PDB file of C-alpha atoms in Angstrom:
ATOM      1  CA  UNK J 177       1.729  -6.835  26.060  1.00  0.00           C
ATOM      2  CA  UNK J 178      -1.227  -6.851  28.434  1.00  0.00           C
ATOM      3  CA  UNK J 179      -0.369  -6.472  32.140  1.00  0.00           C
ATOM      4  CA  UNK J 180      -2.614  -9.400  33.056  1.00  0.00           C
ATOM      5  CA  UNK J 181      -4.160 -12.513  31.515  1.00  0.00           C
ATOM      6  CA  UNK J 182      -7.607 -12.108  30.035  1.00  0.00           C
ATOM      7  CA  UNK J 183     -10.172 -14.849  30.605  1.00  0.00           C
ATOM      8  CA  UNK J 184      -9.782 -16.201  27.069  1.00  0.00           C
ATOM      9  CA  UNK J 185      -5.996 -16.360  27.366  1.00  0.00           C
ATOM     10  CA  UNK J 186      -6.270 -18.180  30.682  1.00  0.00           C
ATOM     11  CA  UNK J 187      -8.554 -20.726  29.070  1.00  0.00           C
ATOM     12  CA  UNK J 188      -6.062 -21.297  26.248  1.00  0.00           C
ATOM     13  CA  UNK J 189      -3.214 -21.776  28.711  1.00  0.00           C
ATOM     14  CA  UNK J 190      -5.331 -24.308  30.595  1.00  0.00           C
ATOM     15  CA  UNK J 191      -6.001 -26.253  27.390  1.00  0.00           C
ATOM     16  CA  UNK J 192      -2.273 -26.443  26.702  1.00  0.00           C
ATOM     17  CA  UNK J 193      -1.514 -27.635  30.222  1.00  0.00           C
ATOM     18  CA  UNK J 194      -4.325 -30.202  30.194  1.00  0.00           C
ATOM     19  CA  UNK J 195      -3.109 -31.548  26.854  1.00  0.00           C
ATOM     20  CA  UNK J 196       0.353 -32.141  28.295  1.00  0.00           C
ATOM     21  CA  UNK J 197      -1.180 -34.118  31.158  1.00  0.00           C
ATOM     22  CA  UNK J 198      -2.503 -36.678  28.625  1.00  0.00           C
ATOM     23  CA  UNK J 199      -5.656 -36.995  30.735  1.00  0.00           C
ATOM     24  CA  UNK J 200      -8.623 -37.035  28.356  1.00  0.00           C
ATOM     25  CA  UNK J 201     -11.283 -35.929  30.886  1.00  0.00           C
ATOM     26  CA  UNK J 202      -9.114 -32.990  31.944  1.00  0.00           C
ATOM     27  CA  UNK J 203      -8.573 -31.952  28.342  1.00  0.00           C
ATOM     28  CA  UNK J 204     -12.279 -32.301  27.562  1.00  0.00           C
ATOM     29  CA  UNK J 205     -13.153 -30.003  30.457  1.00  0.00           C
ATOM     30  CA  UNK J 206     -10.508 -27.481  29.414  1.00  0.00           C
ATOM     31  CA  UNK J 207     -11.741 -27.488  25.808  1.00  0.00           C
ATOM     32  CA  UNK J 208     -15.353 -26.975  26.866  1.00  0.00           C
ATOM     33  CA  UNK J 209     -14.317 -24.055  29.067  1.00  0.00           C
ATOM     34  CA  UNK J 210     -12.175 -22.545  26.316  1.00  0.00           C
ATOM     35  CA  UNK J 211     -15.060 -22.770  23.849  1.00  0.00           C
ATOM     36  CA  UNK J 212     -16.913 -20.256  26.031  1.00  0.00           C
ATOM     37  CA  UNK J 213     -14.102 -17.726  26.432  1.00  0.00           C
ATOM     38  CA  UNK J 214     -11.730 -18.062  23.448  1.00  0.00           C
ATOM     39  CA  UNK J 215     -12.079 -18.067  19.697  1.00  0.00           C
ATOM     40  CA  UNK J 216     -12.247 -21.429  17.987  1.00  0.00           C
ATOM     41  CA  UNK J 217      -9.298 -20.667  15.719  1.00  0.00           C
ATOM     42  CA  UNK J 218      -7.171 -19.781  18.755  1.00  0.00           C
ATOM     43  CA  UNK J 219      -8.017 -23.081  20.429  1.00  0.00           C
ATOM     44  CA  UNK J 220      -7.095 -24.967  17.282  1.00  0.00           C
ATOM     45  CA  UNK J 221      -3.739 -23.194  17.090  1.00  0.00           C
ATOM     46  CA  UNK J 222      -2.951 -24.252  20.667  1.00  0.00           C
ATOM     47  CA  UNK J 223      -3.699 -27.851  19.730  1.00  0.00           C
ATOM     48  CA  UNK J 224      -1.798 -27.745  16.428  1.00  0.00           C
ATOM     49  CA  UNK J 225       1.363 -26.268  17.936  1.00  0.00           C
ATOM     50  CA  UNK J 226       1.452 -28.991  20.599  1.00  0.00           C
ATOM     51  CA  UNK J 227       2.789 -31.488  18.069  1.00  0.00           C
ATOM     52  CA  UNK J 228       6.178 -29.776  18.314  1.00  0.00           C
ATOM     53  CA  UNK J 229       6.443 -30.778  21.958  1.00  0.00           C
ATOM     54  CA  UNK J 230       4.185 -33.799  22.429  1.00  0.00           C
ATOM     55  CA  UNK J 231       4.243 -35.394  18.974  1.00  0.00           C
ATOM     56  CA  UNK J 232       1.684 -35.977  16.231  1.00  0.00           C
ATOM     57  CA  UNK J 233      -0.375 -38.628  18.061  1.00  0.00           C
ATOM     58  CA  UNK J 234      -1.133 -36.355  21.015  1.00  0.00           C
ATOM     59  CA  UNK J 235      -1.975 -33.398  18.750  1.00  0.00           C
ATOM     60  CA  UNK J 236      -4.181 -35.477  16.448  1.00  0.00           C
ATOM     61  CA  UNK J 237      -6.071 -37.036  19.352  1.00  0.00           C
ATOM     62  CA  UNK J 238      -6.586 -33.604  20.875  1.00  0.00           C
ATOM     63  CA  UNK J 239      -7.915 -32.224  17.604  1.00  0.00           C
ATOM     64  CA  UNK J 240     -10.274 -35.195  17.286  1.00  0.00           C
ATOM     65  CA  UNK J 241     -11.580 -34.494  20.779  1.00  0.00           C
ATOM     66  CA  UNK J 242     -11.997 -30.814  19.905  1.00  0.00           C
ATOM     67  CA  UNK J 243     -14.044 -31.705  16.817  1.00  0.00           C
ATOM     68  CA  UNK J 244     -16.243 -33.876  19.049  1.00  0.00           C
ATOM     69  CA  UNK J 245     -16.645 -31.239  21.773  1.00  0.00           C
ATOM     70  CA  UNK J 246     -17.158 -28.239  19.522  1.00  0.00           C
ATOM     71  CA  UNK J 247     -18.839 -29.663  16.442  1.00  0.00           C
ATOM     72  CA  UNK J 248     -16.655 -27.325  14.391  1.00  0.00           C
ATOM     73  CA  UNK J 249     -15.584 -28.507  10.937  1.00  0.00           C
ATOM     74  CA  UNK J 250     -11.871 -28.481  10.135  1.00  0.00           C
ATOM     75  CA  UNK J 251     -10.541 -25.180   8.805  1.00  0.00           C
ATOM     76  CA  UNK J 252      -9.101 -24.671   5.369  1.00  0.00           C
ATOM     77  CA  UNK J 253      -5.433 -25.490   4.928  1.00  0.00           C
ATOM     78  CA  UNK J 254      -3.200 -22.465   5.463  1.00  0.00           C
ATOM     79  CA  UNK J 255      -1.630 -22.662   2.025  1.00  0.00           C
ATOM     80  CA  UNK J 256       1.578 -21.039   3.246  1.00  0.00           C
ATOM     81  CA  UNK J 257       4.717 -21.415   1.140  1.00  0.00           C
ATOM     82  CA  UNK J 258       7.345 -23.734   2.728  1.00  0.00           C
ATOM     83  CA  UNK J 259      10.077 -21.725   1.005  1.00  0.00           C
ATOM     84  CA  UNK J 260       9.366 -18.868   3.401  1.00  0.00           C
ATOM     85  CA  UNK J 261       9.604 -20.937   6.583  1.00  0.00           C
ATOM     86  CA  UNK J 262      13.366 -20.533   7.196  1.00  0.00           C
ATOM     87  CA  UNK J 263      13.278 -16.744   6.972  1.00  0.00           C
ATOM     88  CA  UNK J 264      10.098 -16.473   9.027  1.00  0.00           C
ATOM     89  CA  UNK J 265      11.508 -18.937  11.540  1.00  0.00           C
ATOM     90  CA  UNK J 266      14.656 -16.915  12.033  1.00  0.00           C
ATOM     91  CA  UNK J 267      12.619 -13.778  12.706  1.00  0.00           C
ATOM     92  CA  UNK J 268      10.321 -15.493  15.210  1.00  0.00           C
ATOM     93  CA  UNK J 269      13.173 -17.293  16.937  1.00  0.00           C
ATOM     94  CA  UNK J 270      15.122 -14.042  17.327  1.00  0.00           C
ATOM     95  CA  UNK J 271      12.093 -12.411  18.975  1.00  0.00           C
ATOM     96  CA  UNK J 272      11.915 -15.183  21.546  1.00  0.00           C
ATOM     97  CA  UNK J 273      15.631 -15.710  22.220  1.00  0.00           C
ATOM     98  CA  UNK J 274      16.950 -12.188  21.721  1.00  0.00           C
ATOM     99  CA  UNK J 275      20.709 -11.937  22.195  1.00  0.00           C
ATOM    100  CA  UNK J 276      20.854 -15.678  22.921  1.00  0.00           C
ATOM    101  CA  UNK J 277      19.717 -16.555  19.394  1.00  0.00           C
ATOM    102  CA  UNK J 278      23.183 -17.202  17.918  1.00  0.00           C
ATOM    103  CA  UNK J 279      24.253 -19.236  20.947  1.00  0.00           C
ATOM    104  CA  UNK J 280      21.077 -21.301  20.681  1.00  0.00           C
ATOM    105  CA  UNK J 281      21.747 -22.104  17.030  1.00  0.00           C
ATOM    106  CA  UNK J 282      25.323 -23.126  17.768  1.00  0.00           C
ATOM    107  CA  UNK J 283      24.247 -25.263  20.696  1.00  0.00           C
ATOM    108  CA  UNK J 284      21.530 -27.147  18.810  1.00  0.00           C
ATOM    109  CA  UNK J 285      23.882 -27.690  15.871  1.00  0.00           C
ATOM    110  CA  UNK J 286      26.323 -29.481  18.179  1.00  0.00           C
ATOM    111  CA  UNK J 287      23.563 -32.010  18.906  1.00  0.00           C
ATOM    112  CA  UNK J 288      22.705 -32.438  15.222  1.00  0.00           C
ATOM    113  CA  UNK J 289      22.781 -29.879  12.385  1.00  0.00           C
ATOM    114  CA  UNK J 290      19.499 -31.107  10.916  1.00  0.00           C
ATOM    115  CA  UNK J 291      17.771 -30.537  14.258  1.00  0.00           C
ATOM    116  CA  UNK J 292      19.018 -26.948  14.162  1.00  0.00           C
ATOM    117  CA  UNK J 293      17.616 -26.492  10.661  1.00  0.00           C
ATOM    118  CA  UNK J 294      14.303 -28.140  11.524  1.00  0.00           C
ATOM    119  CA  UNK J 295      13.960 -26.130  14.716  1.00  0.00           C
ATOM    120  CA  UNK J 296      14.074 -22.852  12.795  1.00  0.00           C
ATOM    121  CA  UNK J 297      12.169 -23.773   9.641  1.00  0.00           C
ATOM    122  CA  UNK J 298       9.666 -26.242  11.068  1.00  0.00           C
ATOM    123  CA  UNK J 299       9.314 -25.147  14.675  1.00  0.00           C
ATOM    124  CA  UNK J 300       9.478 -21.379  14.476  1.00  0.00           C
ATOM    125  CA  UNK J 301       8.656 -20.810  10.814  1.00  0.00           C
ATOM    126  CA  UNK J 302       6.023 -23.391   9.959  1.00  0.00           C
ATOM    127  CA  UNK J 303       4.289 -23.652  13.343  1.00  0.00           C
ATOM    128  CA  UNK J 304       4.976 -20.810  15.782  1.00  0.00           C
ATOM    129  CA  UNK J 305       4.976 -18.269  12.976  1.00  0.00           C
ATOM    130  CA  UNK J 306       1.430 -19.175  11.943  1.00  0.00           C
ATOM    131  CA  UNK J 307      -1.434 -16.701  11.899  1.00  0.00           C
ATOM    132  CA  UNK J 308      -4.380 -17.141  14.234  1.00  0.00           C
ATOM    133  CA  UNK J 309      -2.768 -16.710  17.650  1.00  0.00           C
ATOM    134  CA  UNK J 310      -0.662 -13.934  19.142  1.00  0.00           C
ATOM    135  CA  UNK J 311       2.975 -15.004  19.578  1.00  0.00           C
ATOM    136  CA  UNK J 312       3.015 -13.928  23.216  1.00  0.00           C
ATOM    137  CA  UNK J 313      -0.040 -16.055  24.005  1.00  0.00           C
ATOM    138  CA  UNK J 314       1.570 -18.950  22.136  1.00  0.00           C
ATOM    139  CA  UNK J 315       4.577 -18.689  24.421  1.00  0.00           C
ATOM    140  CA  UNK J 316       2.470 -18.627  27.581  1.00  0.00           C
ATOM    141  CA  UNK J 317       0.695 -21.772  26.373  1.00  0.00           C
ATOM    142  CA  UNK J 318       4.057 -23.393  25.640  1.00  0.00           C
ATOM    143  CA  UNK J 319       5.318 -22.531  29.123  1.00  0.00           C
ATOM    144  CA  UNK J 320       2.273 -24.216  30.669  1.00  0.00           C
ATOM    145  CA  UNK J 321       2.701 -27.276  28.452  1.00  0.00           C
ATOM    146  CA  UNK J 322       6.418 -27.633  29.166  1.00  0.00           C
ATOM    147  CA  UNK J 323       5.926 -27.301  32.907  1.00  0.00           C
ATOM    148  CA  UNK J 324       3.413 -30.169  32.915  1.00  0.00           C
ATOM    149  CA  UNK J 325       5.573 -32.150  30.499  1.00  0.00           C
ATOM    150  CA  UNK J 326       8.382 -31.677  33.046  1.00  0.00           C
ATOM    151  CA  UNK J 327      11.220 -30.560  30.769  1.00  0.00           C
ATOM    152  CA  UNK J 328      12.930 -27.816  32.810  1.00  0.00           C
ATOM    153  CA  UNK J 329      15.704 -27.028  30.296  1.00  0.00           C
ATOM    154  CA  UNK J 330      13.216 -26.102  27.577  1.00  0.00           C
ATOM    155  CA  UNK J 331      10.891 -24.492  30.128  1.00  0.00           C
ATOM    156  CA  UNK J 332      13.696 -22.160  31.199  1.00  0.00           C
ATOM    157  CA  UNK J 333      14.191 -20.959  27.616  1.00  0.00           C
ATOM    158  CA  UNK J 334      10.517 -20.309  27.019  1.00  0.00           C
ATOM    159  CA  UNK J 335       9.957 -18.559  30.346  1.00  0.00           C
ATOM    160  CA  UNK J 336      12.703 -16.182  29.287  1.00  0.00           C
ATOM    161  CA  UNK J 337      11.047 -15.948  25.885  1.00  0.00           C
ATOM    162  CA  UNK J 338       7.799 -14.794  27.490  1.00  0.00           C
ATOM    163  CA  UNK J 339       9.659 -12.011  29.268  1.00  0.00           C
ATOM    164  CA  UNK J 340      11.405 -10.961  26.057  1.00  0.00           C
ATOM    165  CA  UNK J 341       8.025 -10.716  24.352  1.00  0.00           C
ATOM    166  CA  UNK J 342       6.923  -8.237  27.001  1.00  0.00           C
ATOM    167  CA  UNK J 343       4.999 -10.269  29.563  1.00  0.00           C
ATOM    168  CA  UNK J 344       5.725  -9.232  33.165  1.00  0.00           C
ATOM    169  CA  UNK J 345       6.886 -11.972  35.555  1.00  0.00           C
ATOM    170  CA  UNK J 346       3.514 -11.941  37.333  1.00  0.00           C
ATOM    171  CA  UNK J 347       1.716 -12.957  34.144  1.00  0.00           C
ATOM    172  CA  UNK J 348       4.213 -15.709  33.342  1.00  0.00           C
ATOM    173  CA  UNK J 349       3.830 -17.031  36.877  1.00  0.00           C
ATOM    174  CA  UNK J 350       0.051 -16.917  36.467  1.00  0.00           C
ATOM    175  CA  UNK J 351       0.374 -19.220  33.450  1.00  0.00           C
ATOM    176  CA  UNK J 352       2.516 -21.597  35.504  1.00  0.00           C
ATOM    177  CA  UNK J 353      -0.035 -21.477  38.311  1.00  0.00           C
ATOM    178  CA  UNK J 354      -2.786 -22.518  35.906  1.00  0.00           C
ATOM    179  CA  UNK J 355      -0.703 -25.550  34.997  1.00  0.00           C
ATOM    180  CA  UNK J 356      -0.219 -26.537  38.645  1.00  0.00           C
ATOM    181  CA  UNK J 357      -3.331 -28.699  38.839  1.00  0.00           C
ATOM    182  CA  UNK J 358      -2.056 -30.936  36.045  1.00  0.00           C
ATOM    183  CA  UNK J 359       1.475 -31.449  37.396  1.00  0.00           C
ATOM    184  CA  UNK J 360       3.071 -34.034  39.605  1.00  0.00           C
ATOM    185  CA  UNK J 361       4.657 -32.804  42.832  1.00  0.00           C
ATOM    186  CA  UNK J 362       8.155 -33.225  41.388  1.00  0.00           C
ATOM    187  CA  UNK J 363       7.262 -31.412  38.173  1.00  0.00           C
ATOM    188  CA  UNK J 364       5.754 -28.575  40.195  1.00  0.00           C
ATOM    189  CA  UNK J 365       8.914 -28.261  42.243  1.00  0.00           C
ATOM    190  CA  UNK J 366      11.104 -28.125  39.134  1.00  0.00           C
ATOM    191  CA  UNK J 367       8.786 -25.590  37.527  1.00  0.00           C
ATOM    192  CA  UNK J 368       9.052 -23.333  40.571  1.00  0.00           C
ATOM    193  CA  UNK J 369      12.833 -23.683  40.523  1.00  0.00           C
ATOM    194  CA  UNK J 370      12.926 -22.563  36.902  1.00  0.00           C
ATOM    195  CA  UNK J 371      10.728 -19.524  37.494  1.00  0.00           C
ATOM    196  CA  UNK J 372      12.783 -18.475  40.517  1.00  0.00           C
ATOM    197  CA  UNK J 373      16.003 -18.743  38.527  1.00  0.00           C
ATOM    198  CA  UNK J 374      14.670 -16.685  35.631  1.00  0.00           C
ATOM    199  CA  UNK J 375      12.950 -14.042  37.739  1.00  0.00           C
ATOM    200  CA  UNK J 376      15.949 -13.881  40.057  1.00  0.00           C
ATOM    201  CA  UNK J 377      18.153 -12.954  37.105  1.00  0.00           C
ATOM    202  CA  UNK J 378      15.830 -10.031  36.397  1.00  0.00           C
ATOM    203  CA  UNK J 379      16.135  -8.785  39.971  1.00  0.00           C
ATOM    204  CA  UNK J 380      19.907  -9.151  39.960  1.00  0.00           C
ATOM    205  CA  UNK J 381      19.987  -7.112  36.767  1.00  0.00           C
ATOM    206  CA  UNK J 382      17.969  -4.342  38.397  1.00  0.00           C
ATOM    207  CA  UNK J 383      14.613  -5.267  36.879  1.00  0.00           C
ATOM    208  CA  UNK J 384      11.244  -5.881  38.477  1.00  0.00           C
ATOM    209  CA  UNK J 385      10.836  -7.909  41.637  1.00  0.00           C
ATOM    210  CA  UNK J 386      10.671 -11.678  41.361  1.00  0.00           C
ATOM    211  CA  UNK J 387       7.612 -13.699  42.254  1.00  0.00           C
ATOM    212  CA  UNK J 388       7.832 -14.407  45.994  1.00  0.00           C
ATOM    213  CA  UNK J 389       8.286 -17.958  47.165  1.00  0.00           C
ATOM    214  CA  UNK J 390       5.094 -19.744  48.176  1.00  0.00           C
ATOM    215  CA  UNK J 391       4.443 -22.877  50.152  1.00  0.00           C
ATOM    216  CA  UNK J 392       5.255 -25.840  47.956  1.00  0.00           C
TER     217      UNK J 392
END
């Protein structure tokens, strides 16, 4: 993984955070900025994957706005085979969750077994396993989205996922910092709590230093 965020990656993270804010002017500005620094297919992947977390209406409205801002026609359908989604999903999910993969599956299955199956096949196989965007950049975009969406349990898992995919804590924190402008004060506080917990575990395990506390 790269030791820092490139300009295009930062723009993609900002799009994801702005989308979670549900503020159309903010998303329009983020899309226009991203069009300068990132590839169009990468931007579209950020918007498509958002349906997993924000729902179809938010993703469809964002894609409509992107068509308006960019003038780009829709791409061709991927044509991927749904029969391969479960196997691909397992592989992608294991990369993100590492040794917590089996515990995750058991935990989700206690909520509902179909949700466990859908999470792997639909979430990680069909969507996050798509071509067009590096998995590590996908995870940074997800972290920004979840922090704005204010869901600390899921944010915790995906912050850890970013570290497992090789991003240093400083880069993960940079993605969270980009999302700051779109967050409420309470969401920002919870986001900082999550990052401190995750990075603190690294320090306690003898890893790299955590991100220092800053004025809230």
